Short mmCIF file of C-alpha atoms and ligand atoms in Angstrom, two decimals:
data_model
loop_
_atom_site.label_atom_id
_atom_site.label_comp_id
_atom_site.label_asym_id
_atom_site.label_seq_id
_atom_site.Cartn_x
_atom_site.Cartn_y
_atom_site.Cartn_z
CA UNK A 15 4.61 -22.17 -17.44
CA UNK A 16 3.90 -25.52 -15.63
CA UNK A 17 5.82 -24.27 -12.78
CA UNK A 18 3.78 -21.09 -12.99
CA UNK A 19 0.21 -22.97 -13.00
CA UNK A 20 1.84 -24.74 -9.89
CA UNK A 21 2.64 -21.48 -8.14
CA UNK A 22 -0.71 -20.15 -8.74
CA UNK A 23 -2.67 -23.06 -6.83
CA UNK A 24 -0.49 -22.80 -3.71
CA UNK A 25 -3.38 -22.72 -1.30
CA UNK A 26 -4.69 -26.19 -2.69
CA UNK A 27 -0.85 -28.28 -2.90
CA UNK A 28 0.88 -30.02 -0.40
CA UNK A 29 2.40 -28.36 2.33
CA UNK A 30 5.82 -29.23 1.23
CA UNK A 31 5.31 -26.65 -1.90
CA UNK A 32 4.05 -23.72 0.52
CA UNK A 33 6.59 -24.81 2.61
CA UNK A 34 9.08 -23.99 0.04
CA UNK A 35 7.31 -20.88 -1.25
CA UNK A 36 7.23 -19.58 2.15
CA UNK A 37 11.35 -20.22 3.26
CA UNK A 38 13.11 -20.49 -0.01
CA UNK A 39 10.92 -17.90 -2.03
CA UNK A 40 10.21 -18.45 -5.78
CA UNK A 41 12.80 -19.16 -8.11
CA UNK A 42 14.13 -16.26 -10.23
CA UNK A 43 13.36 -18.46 -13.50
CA UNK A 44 9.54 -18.34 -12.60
CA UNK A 45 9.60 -14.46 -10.75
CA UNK A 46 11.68 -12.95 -13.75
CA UNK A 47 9.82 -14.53 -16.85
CA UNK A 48 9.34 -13.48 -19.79
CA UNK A 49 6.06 -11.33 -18.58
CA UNK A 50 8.24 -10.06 -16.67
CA UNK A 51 10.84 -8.52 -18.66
CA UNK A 52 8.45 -7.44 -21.28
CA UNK A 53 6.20 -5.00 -19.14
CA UNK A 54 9.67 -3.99 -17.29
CA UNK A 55 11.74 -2.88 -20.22
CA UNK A 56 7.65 -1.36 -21.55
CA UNK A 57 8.03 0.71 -18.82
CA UNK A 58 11.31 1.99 -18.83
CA UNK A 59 10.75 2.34 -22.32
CA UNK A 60 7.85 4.40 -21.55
CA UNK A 61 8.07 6.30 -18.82
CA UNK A 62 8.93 9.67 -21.14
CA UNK A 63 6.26 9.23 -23.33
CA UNK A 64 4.26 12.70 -23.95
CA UNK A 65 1.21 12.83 -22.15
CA UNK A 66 -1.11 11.90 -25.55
CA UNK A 67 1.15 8.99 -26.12
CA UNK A 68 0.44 7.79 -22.74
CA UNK A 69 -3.66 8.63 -22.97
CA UNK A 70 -3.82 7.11 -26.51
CA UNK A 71 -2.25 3.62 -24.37
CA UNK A 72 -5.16 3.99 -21.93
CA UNK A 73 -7.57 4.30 -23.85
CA UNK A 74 -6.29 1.39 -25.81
CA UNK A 75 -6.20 -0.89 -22.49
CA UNK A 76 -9.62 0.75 -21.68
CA UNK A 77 -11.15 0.00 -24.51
CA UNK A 78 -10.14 -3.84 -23.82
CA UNK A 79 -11.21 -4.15 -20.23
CA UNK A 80 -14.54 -2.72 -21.32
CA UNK A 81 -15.22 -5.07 -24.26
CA UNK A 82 -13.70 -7.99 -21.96
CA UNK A 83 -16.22 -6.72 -18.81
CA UNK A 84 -19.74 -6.57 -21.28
CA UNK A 85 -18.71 -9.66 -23.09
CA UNK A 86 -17.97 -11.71 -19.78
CA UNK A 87 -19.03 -10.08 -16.48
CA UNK A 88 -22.40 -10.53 -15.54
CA UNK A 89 -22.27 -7.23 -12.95
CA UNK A 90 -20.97 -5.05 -15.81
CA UNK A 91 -22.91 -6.19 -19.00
CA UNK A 92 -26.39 -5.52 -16.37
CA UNK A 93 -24.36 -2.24 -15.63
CA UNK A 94 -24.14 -1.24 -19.11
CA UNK A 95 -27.67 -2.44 -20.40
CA UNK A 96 -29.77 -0.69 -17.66
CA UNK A 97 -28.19 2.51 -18.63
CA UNK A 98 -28.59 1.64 -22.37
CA UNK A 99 -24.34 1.46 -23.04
CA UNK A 100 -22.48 -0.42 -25.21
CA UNK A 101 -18.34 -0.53 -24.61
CA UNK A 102 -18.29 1.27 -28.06
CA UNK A 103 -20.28 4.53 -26.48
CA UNK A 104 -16.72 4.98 -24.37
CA UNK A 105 -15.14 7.68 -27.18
CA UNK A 106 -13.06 8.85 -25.22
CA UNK A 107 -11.00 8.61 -21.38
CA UNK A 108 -13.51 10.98 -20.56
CA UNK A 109 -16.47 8.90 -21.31
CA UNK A 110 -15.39 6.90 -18.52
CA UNK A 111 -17.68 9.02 -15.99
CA UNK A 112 -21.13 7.19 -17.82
CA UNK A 113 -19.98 4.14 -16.11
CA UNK A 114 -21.13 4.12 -12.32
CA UNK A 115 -18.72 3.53 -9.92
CA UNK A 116 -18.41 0.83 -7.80
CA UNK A 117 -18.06 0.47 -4.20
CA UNK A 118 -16.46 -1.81 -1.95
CA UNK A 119 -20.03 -2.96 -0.38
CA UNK A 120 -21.26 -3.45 -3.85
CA UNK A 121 -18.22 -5.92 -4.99
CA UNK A 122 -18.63 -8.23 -1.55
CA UNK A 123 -22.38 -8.45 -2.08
CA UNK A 124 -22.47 -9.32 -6.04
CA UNK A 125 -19.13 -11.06 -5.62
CA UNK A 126 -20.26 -13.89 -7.47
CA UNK A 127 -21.62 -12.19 -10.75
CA UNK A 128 -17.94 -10.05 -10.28
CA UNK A 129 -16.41 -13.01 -11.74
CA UNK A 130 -15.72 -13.17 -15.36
CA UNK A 131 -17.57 -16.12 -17.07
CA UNK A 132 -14.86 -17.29 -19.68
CA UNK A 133 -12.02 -18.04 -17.42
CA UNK A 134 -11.90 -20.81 -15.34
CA UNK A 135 -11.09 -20.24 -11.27
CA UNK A 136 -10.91 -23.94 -10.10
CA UNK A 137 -7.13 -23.80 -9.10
CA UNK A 138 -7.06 -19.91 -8.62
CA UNK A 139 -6.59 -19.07 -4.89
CA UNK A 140 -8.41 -16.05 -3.35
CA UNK A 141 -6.86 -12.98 -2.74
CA UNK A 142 -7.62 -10.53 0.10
CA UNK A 143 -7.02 -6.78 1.51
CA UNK A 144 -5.93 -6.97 4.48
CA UNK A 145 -8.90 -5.88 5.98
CA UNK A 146 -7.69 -3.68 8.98
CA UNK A 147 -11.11 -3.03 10.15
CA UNK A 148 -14.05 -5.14 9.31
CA UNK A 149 -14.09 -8.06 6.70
CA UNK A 150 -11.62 -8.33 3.99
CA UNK A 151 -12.89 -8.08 0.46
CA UNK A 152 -12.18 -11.24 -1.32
CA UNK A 153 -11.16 -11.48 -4.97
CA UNK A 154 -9.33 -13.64 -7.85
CA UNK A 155 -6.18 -12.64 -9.86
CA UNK A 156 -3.83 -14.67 -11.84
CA UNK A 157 -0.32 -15.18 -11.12
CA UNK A 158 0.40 -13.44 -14.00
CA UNK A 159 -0.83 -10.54 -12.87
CA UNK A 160 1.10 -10.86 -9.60
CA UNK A 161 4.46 -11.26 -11.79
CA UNK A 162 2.75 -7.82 -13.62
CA UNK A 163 2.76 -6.13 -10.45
CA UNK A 164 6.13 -7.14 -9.28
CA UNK A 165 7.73 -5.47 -12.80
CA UNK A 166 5.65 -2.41 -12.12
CA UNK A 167 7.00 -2.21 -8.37
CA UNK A 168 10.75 -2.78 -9.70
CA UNK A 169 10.08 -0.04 -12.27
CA UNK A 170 9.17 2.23 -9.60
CA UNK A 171 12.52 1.44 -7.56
CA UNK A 172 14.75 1.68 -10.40
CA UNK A 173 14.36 5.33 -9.91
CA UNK A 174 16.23 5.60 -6.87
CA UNK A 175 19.23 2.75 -7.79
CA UNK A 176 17.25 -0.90 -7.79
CA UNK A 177 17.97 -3.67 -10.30
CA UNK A 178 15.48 -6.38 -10.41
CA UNK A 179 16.89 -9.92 -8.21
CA UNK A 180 19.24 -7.29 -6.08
CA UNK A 181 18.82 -8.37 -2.23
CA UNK A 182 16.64 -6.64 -0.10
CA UNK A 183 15.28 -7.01 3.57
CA UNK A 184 11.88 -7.01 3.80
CA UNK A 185 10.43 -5.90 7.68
CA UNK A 186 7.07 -6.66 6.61
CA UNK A 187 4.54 -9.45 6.74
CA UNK A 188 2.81 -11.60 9.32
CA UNK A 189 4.11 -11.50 12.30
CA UNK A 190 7.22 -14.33 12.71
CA UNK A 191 6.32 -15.61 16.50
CA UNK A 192 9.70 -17.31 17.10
CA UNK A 193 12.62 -16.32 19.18
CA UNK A 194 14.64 -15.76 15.70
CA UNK A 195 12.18 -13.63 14.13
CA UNK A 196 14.03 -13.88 11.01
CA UNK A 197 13.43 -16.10 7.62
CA UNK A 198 15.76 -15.86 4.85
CA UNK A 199 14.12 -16.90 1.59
CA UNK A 200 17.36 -17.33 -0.72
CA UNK A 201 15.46 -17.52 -4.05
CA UNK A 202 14.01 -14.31 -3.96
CA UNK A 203 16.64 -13.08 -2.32
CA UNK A 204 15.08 -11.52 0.81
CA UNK A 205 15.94 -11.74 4.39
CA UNK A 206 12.45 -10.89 6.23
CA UNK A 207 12.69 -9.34 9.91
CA UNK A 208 9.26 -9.78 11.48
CA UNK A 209 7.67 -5.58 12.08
CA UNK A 210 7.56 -6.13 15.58
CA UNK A 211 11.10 -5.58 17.46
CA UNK A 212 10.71 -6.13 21.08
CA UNK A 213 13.80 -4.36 23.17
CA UNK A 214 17.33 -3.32 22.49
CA UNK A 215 18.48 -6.84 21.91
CA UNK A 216 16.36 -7.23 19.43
CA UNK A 217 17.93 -4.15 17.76
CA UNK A 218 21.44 -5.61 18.31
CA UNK A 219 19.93 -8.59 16.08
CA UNK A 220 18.59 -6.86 14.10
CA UNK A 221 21.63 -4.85 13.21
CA UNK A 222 23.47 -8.08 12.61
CA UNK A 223 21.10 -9.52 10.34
CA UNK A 224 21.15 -6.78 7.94
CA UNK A 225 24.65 -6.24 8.25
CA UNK A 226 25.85 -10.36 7.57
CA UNK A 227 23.19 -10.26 4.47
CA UNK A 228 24.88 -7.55 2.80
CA UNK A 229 21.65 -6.13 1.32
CA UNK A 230 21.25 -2.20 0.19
CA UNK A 231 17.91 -1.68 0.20
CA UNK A 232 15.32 -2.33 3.38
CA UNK A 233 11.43 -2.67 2.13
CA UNK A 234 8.50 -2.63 4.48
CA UNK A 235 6.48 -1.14 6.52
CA UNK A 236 7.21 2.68 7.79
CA UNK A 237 5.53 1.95 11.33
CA UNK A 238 8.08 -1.21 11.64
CA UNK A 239 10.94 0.50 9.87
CA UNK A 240 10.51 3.87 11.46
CA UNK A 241 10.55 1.98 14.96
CA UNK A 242 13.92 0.76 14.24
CA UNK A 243 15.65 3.86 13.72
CA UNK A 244 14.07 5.36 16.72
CA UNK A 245 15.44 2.48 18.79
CA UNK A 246 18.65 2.58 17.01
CA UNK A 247 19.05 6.17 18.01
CA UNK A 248 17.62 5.35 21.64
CA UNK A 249 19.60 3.05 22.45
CA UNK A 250 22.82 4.88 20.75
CA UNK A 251 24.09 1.99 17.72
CA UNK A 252 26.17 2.57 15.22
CA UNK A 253 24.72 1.15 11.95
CA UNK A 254 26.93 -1.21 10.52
CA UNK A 255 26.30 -1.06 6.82
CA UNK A 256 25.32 1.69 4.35
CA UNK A 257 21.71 1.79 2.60
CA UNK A 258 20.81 2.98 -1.28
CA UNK A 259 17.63 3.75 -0.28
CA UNK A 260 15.05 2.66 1.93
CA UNK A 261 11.39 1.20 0.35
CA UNK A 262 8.47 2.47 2.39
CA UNK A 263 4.99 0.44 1.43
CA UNK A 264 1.77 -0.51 2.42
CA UNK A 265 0.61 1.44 5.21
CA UNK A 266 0.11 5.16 5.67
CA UNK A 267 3.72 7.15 5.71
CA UNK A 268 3.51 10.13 8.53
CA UNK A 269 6.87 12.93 7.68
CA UNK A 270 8.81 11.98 11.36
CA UNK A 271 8.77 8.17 10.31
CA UNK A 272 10.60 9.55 6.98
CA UNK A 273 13.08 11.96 9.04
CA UNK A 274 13.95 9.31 11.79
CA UNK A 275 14.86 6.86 8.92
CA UNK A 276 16.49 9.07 6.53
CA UNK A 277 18.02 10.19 9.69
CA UNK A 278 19.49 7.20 11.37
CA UNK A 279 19.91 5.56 7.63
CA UNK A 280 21.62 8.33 6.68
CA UNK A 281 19.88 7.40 2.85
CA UNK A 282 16.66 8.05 1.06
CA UNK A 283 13.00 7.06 1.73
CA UNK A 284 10.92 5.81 -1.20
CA UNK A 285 7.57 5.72 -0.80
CA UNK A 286 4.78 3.84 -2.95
CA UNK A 287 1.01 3.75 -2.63
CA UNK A 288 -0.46 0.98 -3.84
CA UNK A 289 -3.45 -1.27 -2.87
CA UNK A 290 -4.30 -5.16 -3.08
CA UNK A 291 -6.59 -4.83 -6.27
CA UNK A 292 -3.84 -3.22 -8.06
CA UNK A 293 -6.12 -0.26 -9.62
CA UNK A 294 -3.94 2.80 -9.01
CA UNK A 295 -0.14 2.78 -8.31
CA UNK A 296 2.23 5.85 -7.67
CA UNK A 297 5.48 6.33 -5.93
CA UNK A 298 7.72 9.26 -5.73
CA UNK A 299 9.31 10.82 -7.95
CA UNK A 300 13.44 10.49 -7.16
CA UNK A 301 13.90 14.58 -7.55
CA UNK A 302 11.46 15.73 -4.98
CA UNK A 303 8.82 14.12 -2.66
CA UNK A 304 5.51 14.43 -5.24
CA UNK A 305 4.01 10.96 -6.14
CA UNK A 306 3.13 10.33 -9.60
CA UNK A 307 0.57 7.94 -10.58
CA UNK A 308 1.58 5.38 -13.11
CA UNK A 309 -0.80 5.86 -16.29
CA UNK A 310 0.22 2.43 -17.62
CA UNK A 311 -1.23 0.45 -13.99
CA UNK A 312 -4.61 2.35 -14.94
CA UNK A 313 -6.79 5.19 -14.95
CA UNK A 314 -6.51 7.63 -11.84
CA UNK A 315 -9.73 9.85 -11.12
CA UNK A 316 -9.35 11.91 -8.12
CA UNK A 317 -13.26 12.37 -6.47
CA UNK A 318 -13.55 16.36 -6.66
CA UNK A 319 -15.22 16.69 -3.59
CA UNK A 320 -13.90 13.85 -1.15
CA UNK A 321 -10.46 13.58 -3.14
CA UNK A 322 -11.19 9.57 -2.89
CA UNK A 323 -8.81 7.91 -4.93
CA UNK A 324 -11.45 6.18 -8.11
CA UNK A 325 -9.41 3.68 -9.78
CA UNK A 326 -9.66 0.99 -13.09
CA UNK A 327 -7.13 -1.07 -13.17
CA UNK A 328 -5.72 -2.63 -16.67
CA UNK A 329 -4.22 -6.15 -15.65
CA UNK A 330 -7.31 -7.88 -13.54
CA UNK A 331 -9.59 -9.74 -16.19
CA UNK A 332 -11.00 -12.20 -13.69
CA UNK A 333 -12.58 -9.18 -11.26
CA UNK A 334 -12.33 -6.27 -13.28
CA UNK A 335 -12.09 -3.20 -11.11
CA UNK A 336 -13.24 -0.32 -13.02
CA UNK A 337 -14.09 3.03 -11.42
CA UNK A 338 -13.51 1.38 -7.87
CA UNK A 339 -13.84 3.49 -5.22
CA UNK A 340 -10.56 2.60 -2.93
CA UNK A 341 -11.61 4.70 0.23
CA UNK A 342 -7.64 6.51 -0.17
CA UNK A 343 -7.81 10.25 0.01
CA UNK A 344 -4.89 12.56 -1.39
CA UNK A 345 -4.15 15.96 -1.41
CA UNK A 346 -5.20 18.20 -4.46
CA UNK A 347 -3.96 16.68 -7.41
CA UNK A 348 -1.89 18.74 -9.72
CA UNK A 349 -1.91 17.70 -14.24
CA UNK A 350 1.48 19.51 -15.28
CA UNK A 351 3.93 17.35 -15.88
CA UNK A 352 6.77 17.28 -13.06
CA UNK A 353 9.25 19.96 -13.11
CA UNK A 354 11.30 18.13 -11.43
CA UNK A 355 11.65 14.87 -13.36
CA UNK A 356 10.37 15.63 -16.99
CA UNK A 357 7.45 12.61 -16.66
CA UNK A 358 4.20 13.10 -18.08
CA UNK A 359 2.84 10.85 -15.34
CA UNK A 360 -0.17 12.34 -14.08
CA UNK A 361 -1.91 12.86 -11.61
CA UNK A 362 0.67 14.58 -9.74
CA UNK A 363 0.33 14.87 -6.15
CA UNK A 364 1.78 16.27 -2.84
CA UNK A 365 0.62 13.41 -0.29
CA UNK A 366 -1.51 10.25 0.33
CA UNK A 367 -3.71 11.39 2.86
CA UNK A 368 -4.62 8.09 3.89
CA UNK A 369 -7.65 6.28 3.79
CA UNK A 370 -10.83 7.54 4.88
CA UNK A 371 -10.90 5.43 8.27
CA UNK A 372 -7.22 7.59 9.07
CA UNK A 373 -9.19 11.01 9.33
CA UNK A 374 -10.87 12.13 12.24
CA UNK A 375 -14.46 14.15 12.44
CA UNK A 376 -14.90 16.47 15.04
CA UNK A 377 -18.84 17.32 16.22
CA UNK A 378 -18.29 20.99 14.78
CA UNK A 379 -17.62 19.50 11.59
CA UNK A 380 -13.91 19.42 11.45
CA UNK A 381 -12.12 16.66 9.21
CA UNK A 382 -8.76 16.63 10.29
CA UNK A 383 -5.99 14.55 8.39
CA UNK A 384 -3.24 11.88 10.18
CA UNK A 385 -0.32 14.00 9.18
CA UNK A 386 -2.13 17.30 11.36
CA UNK A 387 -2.46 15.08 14.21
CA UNK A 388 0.89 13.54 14.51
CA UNK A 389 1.83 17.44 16.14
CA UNK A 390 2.08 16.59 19.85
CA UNK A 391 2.84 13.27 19.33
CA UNK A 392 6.59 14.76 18.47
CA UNK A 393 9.40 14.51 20.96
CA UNK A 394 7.97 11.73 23.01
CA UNK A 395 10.43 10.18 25.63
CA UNK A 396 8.73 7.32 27.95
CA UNK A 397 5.86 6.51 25.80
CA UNK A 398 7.23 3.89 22.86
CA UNK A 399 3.62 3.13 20.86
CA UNK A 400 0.22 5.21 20.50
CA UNK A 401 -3.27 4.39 18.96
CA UNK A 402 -6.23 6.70 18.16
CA UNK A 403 -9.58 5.29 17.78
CA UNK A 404 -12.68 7.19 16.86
CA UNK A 405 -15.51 5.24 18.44
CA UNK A 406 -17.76 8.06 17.97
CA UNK A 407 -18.21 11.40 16.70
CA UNK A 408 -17.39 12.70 19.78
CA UNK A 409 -15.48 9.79 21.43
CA UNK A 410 -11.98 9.01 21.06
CA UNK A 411 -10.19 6.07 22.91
CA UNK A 412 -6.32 6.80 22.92
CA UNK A 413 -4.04 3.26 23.53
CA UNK A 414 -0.70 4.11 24.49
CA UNK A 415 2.34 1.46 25.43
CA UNK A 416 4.93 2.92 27.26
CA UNK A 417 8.86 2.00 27.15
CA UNK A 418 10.12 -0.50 29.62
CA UNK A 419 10.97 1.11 33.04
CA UNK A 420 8.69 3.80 32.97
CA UNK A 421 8.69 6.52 35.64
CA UNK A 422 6.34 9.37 37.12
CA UNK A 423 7.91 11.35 34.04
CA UNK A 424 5.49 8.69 31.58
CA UNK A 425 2.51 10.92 33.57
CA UNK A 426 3.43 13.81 32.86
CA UNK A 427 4.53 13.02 29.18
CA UNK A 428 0.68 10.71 28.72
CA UNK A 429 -0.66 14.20 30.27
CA UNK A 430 0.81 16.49 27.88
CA UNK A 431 -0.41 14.14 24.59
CA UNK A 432 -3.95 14.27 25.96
CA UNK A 433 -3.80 18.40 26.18
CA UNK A 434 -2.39 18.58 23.13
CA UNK A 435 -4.99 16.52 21.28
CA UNK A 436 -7.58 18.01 22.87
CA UNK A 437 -6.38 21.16 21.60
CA UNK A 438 -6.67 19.73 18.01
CA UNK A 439 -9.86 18.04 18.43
CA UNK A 440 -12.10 20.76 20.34
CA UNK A 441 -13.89 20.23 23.76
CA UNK A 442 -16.47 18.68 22.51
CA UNK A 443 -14.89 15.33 22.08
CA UNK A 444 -14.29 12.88 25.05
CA UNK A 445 -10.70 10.86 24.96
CA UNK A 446 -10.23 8.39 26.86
CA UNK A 447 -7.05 6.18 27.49
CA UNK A 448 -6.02 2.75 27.94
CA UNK A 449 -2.67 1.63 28.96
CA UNK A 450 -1.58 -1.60 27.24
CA UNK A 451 1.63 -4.03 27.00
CA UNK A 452 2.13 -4.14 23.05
CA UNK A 453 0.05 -1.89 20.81
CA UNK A 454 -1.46 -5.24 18.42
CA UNK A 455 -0.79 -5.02 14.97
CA UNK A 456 -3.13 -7.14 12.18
CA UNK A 457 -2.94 -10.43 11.10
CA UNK A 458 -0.14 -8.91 8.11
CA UNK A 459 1.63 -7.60 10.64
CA UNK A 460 0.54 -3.67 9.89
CA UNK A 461 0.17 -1.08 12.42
CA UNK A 462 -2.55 1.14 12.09
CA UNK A 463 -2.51 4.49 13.69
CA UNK A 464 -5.62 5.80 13.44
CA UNK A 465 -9.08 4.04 12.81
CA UNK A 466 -12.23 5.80 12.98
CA UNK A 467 -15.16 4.03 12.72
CA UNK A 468 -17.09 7.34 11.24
CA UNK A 469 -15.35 9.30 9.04
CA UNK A 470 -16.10 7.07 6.04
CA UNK A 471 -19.58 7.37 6.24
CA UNK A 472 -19.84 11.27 6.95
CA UNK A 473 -16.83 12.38 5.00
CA UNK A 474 -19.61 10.39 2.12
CA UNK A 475 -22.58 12.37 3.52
ZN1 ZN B 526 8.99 13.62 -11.00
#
């Protein structure tokens, strides 16, 4: 416990403990505790619970948070008094809709009266999204709730093989800027590759690595991961060790970074979608490719008109997040249970869309989805990395990176992309190009494919 409280004021110790936390990892003892165990073996427990078994829970945990929120949360008690609510006028899961919902804009400017009154913060760092575009929304959460998190995630994996402590390498993370772009933290035990593999020795390394730690699973992110396997298969390797499975996480997954890696892998991609203020989880389910939210993380609403992912999640008592808004869009959510699995998880649904930044909005009104534009982008020889930015409603700046040695054939290829988008996008939007080195990633090291700097607010309108 001690050890915990220690873990959970990192930012404020001595460099020797971060030190530690960031090469050796955290030691099983504290990562597999007893909060640990008991929300794992819940939720294997669980998981086939009837669908009223697993409402009846929520609306137990509901009822909590909202007591918790009235009682201690300046933002929600003023919430629930201007509209004349008490926590006991929530009957019912459905009552949930008299509570407004809250935006991202909202939490960043009342951040302070977000905070719940009866638990102290002094040693709690600050947690962040990662804030691809604009500012990163700051909030608290307890290491506890980290630990939480970590039992829900190995839940999730154990469908497809995955024993909690079982070695994994992670390419994921800030970017390691070192010739050896590798850190093996033995007490978690994790070798992390940094996402950002620079030519076909890399790839040899690479190889090695993975091959020398012995590991069966690879975690991270399906830009870094998917550029891998396309090198691999480039550059013709032979992969030197065989895969369970293959985690795909925090960034949007497009269907040819899941072929290449199943692919070249020759194993199965797993793919969760979760966010950093934990208020909706799902990953899929290990029959077929549907996700299925996870009714014990929290309640899932799906927006009817924008399909925006609205989200309270059950394990933050510091920040609450309830009815948050996440800005993720999916595809029309199904409530049967799956067919192919026998969970009552719900909702069911065929893809994460993205987030609302990831679509594109064409003057004639079109919204058009990542997944729809990834078309002509298929097959590409010469050029290695792309990136589509909306500037405008009609103005689109296309970054492109091309492989080492590039010839008159990159031309033609570039060409060919810009046709082809302009095709999907109508002639009434301008694209532009710009030719670049490296295609940057953020300061976590994630690639983002598409940002438009409209969609949000007219997909909204
Ligand atoms: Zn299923």
């Amino acid at each position: 416990m001690i050890i915990g409280r220690l873990f959970t004021a990192i930012p404020r110790m001595s460099t020797l403990v971060k030190v530690v936390y960031n090469y050796l990892g955290i030691p099983s003892f504290i990562r597999y505790n007893k909060t640990f165990w008991d929300t794992y073996n819940f939720l294997q427990k669980s998981q086939y619970w009837p669908r009223e078994k697993l409402q009846e829970y929520q609306f137990k945990q509901l009822k909590k948070l909202l007591r918790h929120a009235y009682e201690n949360v300046p933002y929600y008690r003023k919430t629930f008094k201007k509209r004349g609510l008490r926590p006991e006028d929530i009957r019912s899961l459905e009552d949930l809709n008299k509570i407004p919902c809250l935006d991202k804009d909202t939490f960043k400017s009342r951040f302070n009266e977000m905070i719940a009154k009866n638990i102290d913060i002094r040693n709690m760092p600050l947690s962040h999204t990662s804030g691809t575009t604009g500012k990163p929304l700051q909030f608290y959460r307890t290491y506890t709730e980290n630990i939480i998190e970590w039992a829900f995630i190995c839940h999730q994996w154990s469908r497809v093989g995955y024993k909690p402590g079982e070695r994994r390498v992670e390419i994921r993370g800030p970017l390691i800027n070192k010739k050896k772009p590798v850190i093996h933290r033995p007490l978690d035990g994790v070798l992390r590759l940094s996402p950002v593999i620079r030519d076909k020795e890399g790839v040899s390394f690479y190889l090695r690595c993975i091959k020398s730690f012995g590991a069966r699973y690879i975690h991270g992110y399906p830009s870094a991961i998917a550029t891998l396997a396309g090198m691999i298969k480039k550059y013709s390797f032979k992969v030197p060790f065989k895969l369970k499975a293959v985690f795909f996480a925090s960034e949007e997954v497009y269907g040819w970074e899941r072929k290449i890696v199943e692919e070249v892998f020759n194993c199965r991609v797993f793919s969760h979608y979760g966010q950093a203020e934990h208020v909706a989880l799902a990953s899929e389910c290990e029959n077929s490719y549907f996700y299925h939210f996870v009714p014990q993380y929290g309640i899932v609403e799906i927006d009817p008109k924008t399909h925006e992912i609205i989200g309270t999640g059950f394990f933050n008592y510091v920040n609450p997040f309830i009815r948050y808004k996440t800005t993720d869009v999916v595809s029309e959510p199904i409530l049967s249970e799956c067919e192919y699995c026998g969970r009552s998880y719900f909702p069911l649904i065929e893809r994460i869309e993205g987030r609302m930044e990831d679509f594109i909005v064409t003057p004639d009104g079109a919204v058009i989805p990542p997944a729809v534009i990834t078309h002509p982008f298929k097959d590409l020889k010469t050029i290695k990395n792309t990136q589509l930015i909306q500037l405008d409603i009609d103005s689109i700046l296309l970054r492109v990176s091309f492989f080492k040695n590039a010839t008159n054939k990159s031309e033609r290829e570039l060409n060919q992309l810009i046709c082809g988008l302009q095709e999907i996008f109508g002639p009434n939007v301008k694209i532009e190009t710009e030719i670049v080195d490296e295609i940057k990633r953020t300061p976590t090291g994630k690639f983002r494919w598409i940002i438009s700097k409209v969609s949000e607010k007219i997909l909204n309108e």
